[in-house]
PDB file of C-alpha atoms in Angstrom:
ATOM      1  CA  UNK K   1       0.000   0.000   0.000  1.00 56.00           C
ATOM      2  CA  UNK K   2       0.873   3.406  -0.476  1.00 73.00           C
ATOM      3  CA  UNK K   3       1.836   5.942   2.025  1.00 78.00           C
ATOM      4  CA  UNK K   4      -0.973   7.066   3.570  1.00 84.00           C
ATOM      5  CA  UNK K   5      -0.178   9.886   4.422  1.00 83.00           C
ATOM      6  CA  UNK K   6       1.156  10.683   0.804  1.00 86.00           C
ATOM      7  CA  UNK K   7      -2.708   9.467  -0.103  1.00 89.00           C
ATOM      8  CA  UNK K   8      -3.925  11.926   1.570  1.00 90.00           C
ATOM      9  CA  UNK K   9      -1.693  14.485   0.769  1.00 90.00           C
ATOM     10  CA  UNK K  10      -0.635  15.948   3.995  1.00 88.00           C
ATOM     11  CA  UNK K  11       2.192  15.945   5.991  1.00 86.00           C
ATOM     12  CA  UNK K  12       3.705  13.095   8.579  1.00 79.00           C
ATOM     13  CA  UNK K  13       2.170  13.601  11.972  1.00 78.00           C
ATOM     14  CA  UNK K  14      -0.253  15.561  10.862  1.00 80.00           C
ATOM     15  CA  UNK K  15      -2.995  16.057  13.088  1.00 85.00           C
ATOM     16  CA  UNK K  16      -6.209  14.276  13.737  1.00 85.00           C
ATOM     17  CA  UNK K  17      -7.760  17.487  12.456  1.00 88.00           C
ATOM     18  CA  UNK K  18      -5.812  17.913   9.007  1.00 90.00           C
ATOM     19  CA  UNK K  19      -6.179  14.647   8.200  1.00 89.00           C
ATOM     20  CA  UNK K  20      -9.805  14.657   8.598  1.00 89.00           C
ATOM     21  CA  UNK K  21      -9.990  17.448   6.661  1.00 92.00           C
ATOM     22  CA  UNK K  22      -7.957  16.452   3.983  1.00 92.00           C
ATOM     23  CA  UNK K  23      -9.667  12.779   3.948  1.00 90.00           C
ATOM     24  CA  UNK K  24     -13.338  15.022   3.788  1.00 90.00           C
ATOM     25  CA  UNK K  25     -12.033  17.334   0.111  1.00 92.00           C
ATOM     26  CA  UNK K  26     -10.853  14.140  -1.507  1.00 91.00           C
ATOM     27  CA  UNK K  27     -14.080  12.060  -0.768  1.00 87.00           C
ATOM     28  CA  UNK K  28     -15.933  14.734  -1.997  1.00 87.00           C
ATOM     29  CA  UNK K  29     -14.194  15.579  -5.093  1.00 89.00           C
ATOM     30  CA  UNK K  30     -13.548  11.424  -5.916  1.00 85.00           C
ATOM     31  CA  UNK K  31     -16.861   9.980  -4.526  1.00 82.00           C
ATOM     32  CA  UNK K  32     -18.224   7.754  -6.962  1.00 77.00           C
ATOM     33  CA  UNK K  33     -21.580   9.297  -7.125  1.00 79.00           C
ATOM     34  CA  UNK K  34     -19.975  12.126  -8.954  1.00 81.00           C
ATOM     35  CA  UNK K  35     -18.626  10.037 -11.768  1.00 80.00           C
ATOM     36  CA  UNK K  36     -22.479   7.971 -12.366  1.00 79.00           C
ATOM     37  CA  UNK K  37     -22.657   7.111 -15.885  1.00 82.00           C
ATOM     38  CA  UNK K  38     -19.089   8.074 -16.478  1.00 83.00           C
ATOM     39  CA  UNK K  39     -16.456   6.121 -18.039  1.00 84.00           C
ATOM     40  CA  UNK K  40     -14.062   7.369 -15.132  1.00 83.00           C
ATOM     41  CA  UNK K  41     -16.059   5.955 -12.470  1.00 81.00           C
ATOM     42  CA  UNK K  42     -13.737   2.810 -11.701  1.00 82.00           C
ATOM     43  CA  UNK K  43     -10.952   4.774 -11.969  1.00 85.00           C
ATOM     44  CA  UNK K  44     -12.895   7.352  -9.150  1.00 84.00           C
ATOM     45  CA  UNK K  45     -14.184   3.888  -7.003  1.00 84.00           C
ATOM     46  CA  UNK K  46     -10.269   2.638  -6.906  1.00 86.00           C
ATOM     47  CA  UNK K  47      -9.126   6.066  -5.776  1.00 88.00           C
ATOM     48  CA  UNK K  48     -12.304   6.401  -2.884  1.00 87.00           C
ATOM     49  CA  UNK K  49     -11.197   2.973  -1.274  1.00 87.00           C
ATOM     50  CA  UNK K  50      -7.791   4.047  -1.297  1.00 88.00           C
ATOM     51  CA  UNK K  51      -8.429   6.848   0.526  1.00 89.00           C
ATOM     52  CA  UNK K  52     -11.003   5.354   2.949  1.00 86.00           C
ATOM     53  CA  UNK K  53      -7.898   2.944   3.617  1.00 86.00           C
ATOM     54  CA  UNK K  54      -5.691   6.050   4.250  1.00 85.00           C
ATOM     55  CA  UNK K  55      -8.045   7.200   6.300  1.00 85.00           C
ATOM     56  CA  UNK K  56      -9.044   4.394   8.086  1.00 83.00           C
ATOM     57  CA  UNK K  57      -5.123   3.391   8.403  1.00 81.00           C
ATOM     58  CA  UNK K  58      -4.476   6.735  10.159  1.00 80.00           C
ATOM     59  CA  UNK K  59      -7.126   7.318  12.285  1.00 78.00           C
ATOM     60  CA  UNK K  60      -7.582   3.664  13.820  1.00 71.00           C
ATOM     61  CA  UNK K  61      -3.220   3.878  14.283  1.00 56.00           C
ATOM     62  CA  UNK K  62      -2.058   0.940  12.342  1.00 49.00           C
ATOM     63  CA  UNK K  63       0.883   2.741  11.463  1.00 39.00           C
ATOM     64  CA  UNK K  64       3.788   4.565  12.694  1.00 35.00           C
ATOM     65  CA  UNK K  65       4.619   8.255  11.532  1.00 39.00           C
ATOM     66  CA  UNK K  66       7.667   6.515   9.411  1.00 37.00           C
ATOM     67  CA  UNK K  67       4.974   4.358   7.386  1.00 39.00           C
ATOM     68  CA  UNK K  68       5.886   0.929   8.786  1.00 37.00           C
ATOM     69  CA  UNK K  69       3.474  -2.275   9.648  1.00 36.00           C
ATOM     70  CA  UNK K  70       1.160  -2.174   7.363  1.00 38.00           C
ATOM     71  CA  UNK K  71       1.069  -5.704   6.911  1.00 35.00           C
ATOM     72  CA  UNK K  72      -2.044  -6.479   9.305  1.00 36.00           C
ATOM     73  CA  UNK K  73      -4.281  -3.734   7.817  1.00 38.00           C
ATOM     74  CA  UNK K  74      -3.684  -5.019   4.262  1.00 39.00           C
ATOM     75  CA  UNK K  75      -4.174  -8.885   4.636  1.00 42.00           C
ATOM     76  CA  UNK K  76      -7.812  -7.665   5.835  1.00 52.00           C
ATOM     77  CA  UNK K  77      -8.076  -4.501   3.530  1.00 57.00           C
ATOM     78  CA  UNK K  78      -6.847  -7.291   0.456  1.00 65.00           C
ATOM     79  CA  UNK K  79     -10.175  -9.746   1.912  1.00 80.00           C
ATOM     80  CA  UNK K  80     -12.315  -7.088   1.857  1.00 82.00           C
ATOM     81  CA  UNK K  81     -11.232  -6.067  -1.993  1.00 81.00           C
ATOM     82  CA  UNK K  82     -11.674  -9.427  -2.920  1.00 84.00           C
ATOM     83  CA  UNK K  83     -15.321  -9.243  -1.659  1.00 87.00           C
ATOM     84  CA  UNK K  84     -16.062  -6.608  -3.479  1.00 84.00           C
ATOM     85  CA  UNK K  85     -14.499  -7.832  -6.795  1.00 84.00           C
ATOM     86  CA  UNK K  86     -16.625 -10.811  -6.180  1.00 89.00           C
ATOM     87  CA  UNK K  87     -19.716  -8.662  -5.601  1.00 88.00           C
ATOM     88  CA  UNK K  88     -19.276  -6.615  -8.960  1.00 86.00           C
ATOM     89  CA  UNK K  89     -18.955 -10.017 -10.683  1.00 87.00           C
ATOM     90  CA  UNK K  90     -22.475 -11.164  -9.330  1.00 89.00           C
ATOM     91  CA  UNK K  91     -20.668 -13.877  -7.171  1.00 91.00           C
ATOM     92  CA  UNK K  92     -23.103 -13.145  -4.297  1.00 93.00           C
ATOM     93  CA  UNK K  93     -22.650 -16.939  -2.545  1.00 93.00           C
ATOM     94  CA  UNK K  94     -18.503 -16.236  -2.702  1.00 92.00           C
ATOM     95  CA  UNK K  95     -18.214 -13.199  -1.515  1.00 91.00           C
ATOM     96  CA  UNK K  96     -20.833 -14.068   1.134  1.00 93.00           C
ATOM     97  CA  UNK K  97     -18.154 -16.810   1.713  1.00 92.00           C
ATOM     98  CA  UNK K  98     -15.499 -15.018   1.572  1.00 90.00           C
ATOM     99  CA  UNK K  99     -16.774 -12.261   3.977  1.00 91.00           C
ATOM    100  CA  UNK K 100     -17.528 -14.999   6.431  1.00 90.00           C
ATOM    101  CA  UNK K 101     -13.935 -16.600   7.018  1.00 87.00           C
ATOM    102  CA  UNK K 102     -12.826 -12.935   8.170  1.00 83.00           C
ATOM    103  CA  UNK K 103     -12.759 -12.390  11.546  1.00 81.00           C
ATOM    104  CA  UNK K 104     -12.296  -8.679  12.134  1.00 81.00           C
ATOM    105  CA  UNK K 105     -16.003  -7.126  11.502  1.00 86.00           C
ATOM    106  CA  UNK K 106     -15.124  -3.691  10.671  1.00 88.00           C
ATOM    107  CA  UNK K 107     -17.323  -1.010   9.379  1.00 87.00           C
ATOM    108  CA  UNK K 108     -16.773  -2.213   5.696  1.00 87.00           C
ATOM    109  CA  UNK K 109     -17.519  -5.725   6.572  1.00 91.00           C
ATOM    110  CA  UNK K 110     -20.882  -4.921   7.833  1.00 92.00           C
ATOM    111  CA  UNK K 111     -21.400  -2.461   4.693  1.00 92.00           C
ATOM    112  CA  UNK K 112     -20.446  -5.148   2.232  1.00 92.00           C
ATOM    113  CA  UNK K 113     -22.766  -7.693   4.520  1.00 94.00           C
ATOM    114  CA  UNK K 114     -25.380  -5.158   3.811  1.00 93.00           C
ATOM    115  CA  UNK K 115     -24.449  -5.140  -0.059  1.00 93.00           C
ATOM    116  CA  UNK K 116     -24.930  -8.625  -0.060  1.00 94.00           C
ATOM    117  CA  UNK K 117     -28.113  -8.519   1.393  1.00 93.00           C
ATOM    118  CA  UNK K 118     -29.550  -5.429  -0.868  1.00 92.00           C
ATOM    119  CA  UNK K 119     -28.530  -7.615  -3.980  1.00 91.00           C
ATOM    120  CA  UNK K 120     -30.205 -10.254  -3.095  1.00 92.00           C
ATOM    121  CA  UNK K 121     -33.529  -7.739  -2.250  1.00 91.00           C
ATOM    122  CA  UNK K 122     -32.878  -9.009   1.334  1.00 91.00           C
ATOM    123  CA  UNK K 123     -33.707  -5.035   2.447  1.00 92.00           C
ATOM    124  CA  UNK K 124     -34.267  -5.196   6.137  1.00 92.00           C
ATOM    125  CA  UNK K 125     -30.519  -6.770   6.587  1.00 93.00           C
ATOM    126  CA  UNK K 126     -29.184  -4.560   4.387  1.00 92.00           C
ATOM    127  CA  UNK K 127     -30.693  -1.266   6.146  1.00 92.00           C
ATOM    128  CA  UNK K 128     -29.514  -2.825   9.097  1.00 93.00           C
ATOM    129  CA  UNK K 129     -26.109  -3.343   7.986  1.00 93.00           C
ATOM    130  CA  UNK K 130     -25.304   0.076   6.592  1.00 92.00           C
ATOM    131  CA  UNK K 131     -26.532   1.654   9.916  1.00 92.00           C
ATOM    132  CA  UNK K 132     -23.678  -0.273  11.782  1.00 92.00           C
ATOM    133  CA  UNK K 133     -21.392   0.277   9.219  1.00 89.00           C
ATOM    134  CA  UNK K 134     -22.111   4.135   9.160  1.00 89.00           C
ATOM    135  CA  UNK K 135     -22.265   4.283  13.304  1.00 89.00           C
ATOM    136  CA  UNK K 136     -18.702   2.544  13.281  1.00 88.00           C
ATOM    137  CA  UNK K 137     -17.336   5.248  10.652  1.00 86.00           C
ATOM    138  CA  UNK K 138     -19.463   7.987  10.290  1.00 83.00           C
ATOM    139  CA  UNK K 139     -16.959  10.229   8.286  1.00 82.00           C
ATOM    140  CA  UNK K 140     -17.148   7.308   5.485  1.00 81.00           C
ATOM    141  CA  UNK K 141     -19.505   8.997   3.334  1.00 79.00           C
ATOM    142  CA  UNK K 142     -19.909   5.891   1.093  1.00 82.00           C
ATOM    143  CA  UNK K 143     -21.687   3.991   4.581  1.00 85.00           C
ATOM    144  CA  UNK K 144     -23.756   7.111   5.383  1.00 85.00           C
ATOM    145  CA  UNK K 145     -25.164   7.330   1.784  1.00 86.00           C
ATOM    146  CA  UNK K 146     -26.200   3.471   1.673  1.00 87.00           C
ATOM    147  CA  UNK K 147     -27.414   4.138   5.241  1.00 87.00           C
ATOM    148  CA  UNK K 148     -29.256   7.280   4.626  1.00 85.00           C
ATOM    149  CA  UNK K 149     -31.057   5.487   1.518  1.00 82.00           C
ATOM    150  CA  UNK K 150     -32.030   2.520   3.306  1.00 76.00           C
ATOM    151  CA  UNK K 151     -33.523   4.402   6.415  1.00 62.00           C
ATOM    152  CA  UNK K 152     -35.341   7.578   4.093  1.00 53.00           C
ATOM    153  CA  UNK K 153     -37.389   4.727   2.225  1.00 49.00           C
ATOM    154  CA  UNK K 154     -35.021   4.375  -0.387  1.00 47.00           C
ATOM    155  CA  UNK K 155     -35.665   1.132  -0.818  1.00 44.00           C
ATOM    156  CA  UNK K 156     -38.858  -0.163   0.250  1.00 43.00           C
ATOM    157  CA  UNK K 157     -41.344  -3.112  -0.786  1.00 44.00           C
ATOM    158  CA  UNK K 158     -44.115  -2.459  -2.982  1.00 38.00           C
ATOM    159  CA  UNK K 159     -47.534  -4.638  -2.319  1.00 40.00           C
ATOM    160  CA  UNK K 160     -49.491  -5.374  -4.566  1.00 39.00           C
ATOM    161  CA  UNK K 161     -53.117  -6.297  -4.822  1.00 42.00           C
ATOM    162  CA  UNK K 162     -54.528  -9.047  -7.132  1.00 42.00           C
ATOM    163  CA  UNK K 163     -57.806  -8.535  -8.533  1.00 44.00           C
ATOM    164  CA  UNK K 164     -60.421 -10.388 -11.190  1.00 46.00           C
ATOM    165  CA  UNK K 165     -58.091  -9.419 -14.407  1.00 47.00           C
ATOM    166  CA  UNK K 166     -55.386 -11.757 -14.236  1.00 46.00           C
ATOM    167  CA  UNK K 167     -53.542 -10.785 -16.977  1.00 51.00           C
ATOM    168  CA  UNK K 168     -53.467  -6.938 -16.314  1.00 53.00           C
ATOM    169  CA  UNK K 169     -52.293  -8.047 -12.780  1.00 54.00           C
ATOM    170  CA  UNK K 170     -49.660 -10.511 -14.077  1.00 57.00           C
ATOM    171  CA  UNK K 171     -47.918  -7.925 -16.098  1.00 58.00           C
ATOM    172  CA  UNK K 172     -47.978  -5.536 -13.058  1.00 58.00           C
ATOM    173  CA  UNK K 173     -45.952  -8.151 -10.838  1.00 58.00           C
ATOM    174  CA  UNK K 174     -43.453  -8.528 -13.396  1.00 57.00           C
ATOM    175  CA  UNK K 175     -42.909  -4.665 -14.013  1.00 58.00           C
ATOM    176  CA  UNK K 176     -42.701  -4.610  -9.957  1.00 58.00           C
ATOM    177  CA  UNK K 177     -39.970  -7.535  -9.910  1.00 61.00           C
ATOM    178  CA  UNK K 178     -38.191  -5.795 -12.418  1.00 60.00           C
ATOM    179  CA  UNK K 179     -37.985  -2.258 -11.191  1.00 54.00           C
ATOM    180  CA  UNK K 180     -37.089  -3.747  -8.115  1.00 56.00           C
ATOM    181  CA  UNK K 181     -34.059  -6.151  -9.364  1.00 55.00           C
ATOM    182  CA  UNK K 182     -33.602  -2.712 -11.564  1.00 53.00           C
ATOM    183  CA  UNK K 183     -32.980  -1.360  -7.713  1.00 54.00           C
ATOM    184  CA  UNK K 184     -31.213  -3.704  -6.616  1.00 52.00           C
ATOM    185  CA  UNK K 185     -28.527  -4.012  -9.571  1.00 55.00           C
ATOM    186  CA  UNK K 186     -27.592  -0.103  -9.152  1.00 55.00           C
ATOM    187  CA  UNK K 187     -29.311   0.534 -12.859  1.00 51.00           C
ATOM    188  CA  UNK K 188     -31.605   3.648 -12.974  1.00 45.00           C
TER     189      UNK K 188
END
């Protein structure tokens, strides 16, 4: 990994303060809901995790101000990457999997838990996963998003009623199942 504080771009021993202020410009300028529909928006995705692990590197003190021992945080930051790779590939039962055999449940553990769960339309655990991850590290903007959608309705279930016309009815269900897998797969 990188220097962190290089990442970040601010001094060694910086303070608590600069570095929360330097972590809070670059998620806003590379957060990848600036770069929807963009061809640049992996390239924006890489550079937000990479900062959320500078960020989460300096603040939780994994490292020393000369940038050694940064071989615990990455073994678990490398697990977590792999989840998501496995999520973006629709691999929902391996990265479930994966995300089971680690053992340290940090804030982006429970958030990709919750992904997991969304994908799979499972919305209840999903809410309920983004909350954690969001109360564990509110300054990660990418947890209080999925939080703040999941508790301000932003996904919700849709009933609906059957009546005489089956047909009419039939075709409503499957518009329903689709916007919602529509939802659920990030398409809008």
């Amino acid at each position: 990994m990188k220097d962190p504080y290089e990442v970040l771009g601010v001094p060694h021993g910086a303070s608590e303060d600069e570095i929360k202020k330097a972590y809070r410009e670059l998620a806003r300028k590379y957060h990848p809901d600036n770069y929807a529909n963009n061809p640049l928006a992996d390239l924006a995705q890489e550079k937000m995790k990479e900062i959320n692990e500078a960020y989460d590197l300096l603040t939780k003190g994994g490292t020393t101000d000369s940038g050694s021992s940064y071989s615990n945080y990455t073994s678990n930051s490398g697990s977590l990457t792999e989840v998501r790779r496995l999520i973006q590939l629709g691999d929902l039962d391996g990265a479930e999997a994966k995300l089971n055999g680690i053992a340290n449940h940090n804030a982006e553990w429970y958030y990709l838990r919750g992904v997991i769960a969304q994908r799979r339309g499972w919305m209840d655990e999903a809410a309920q996963n983004f909350r954690i991850a969001a109360s564990m590290e509110p300054g990660n903007f990418e947890y209080t998003r999925a939080a703040g959608s999941a508790g301000n309705g932003g996904y919700t279930y849709r009933q609906t009623q059957y009546g005489d016309n089956g047909t009419d009815d039939l075709c409503n269900l499957c518009s329903t199942l689709m916007c919602l897998n529509c939802l659920c797969n990030g398409c809008r």
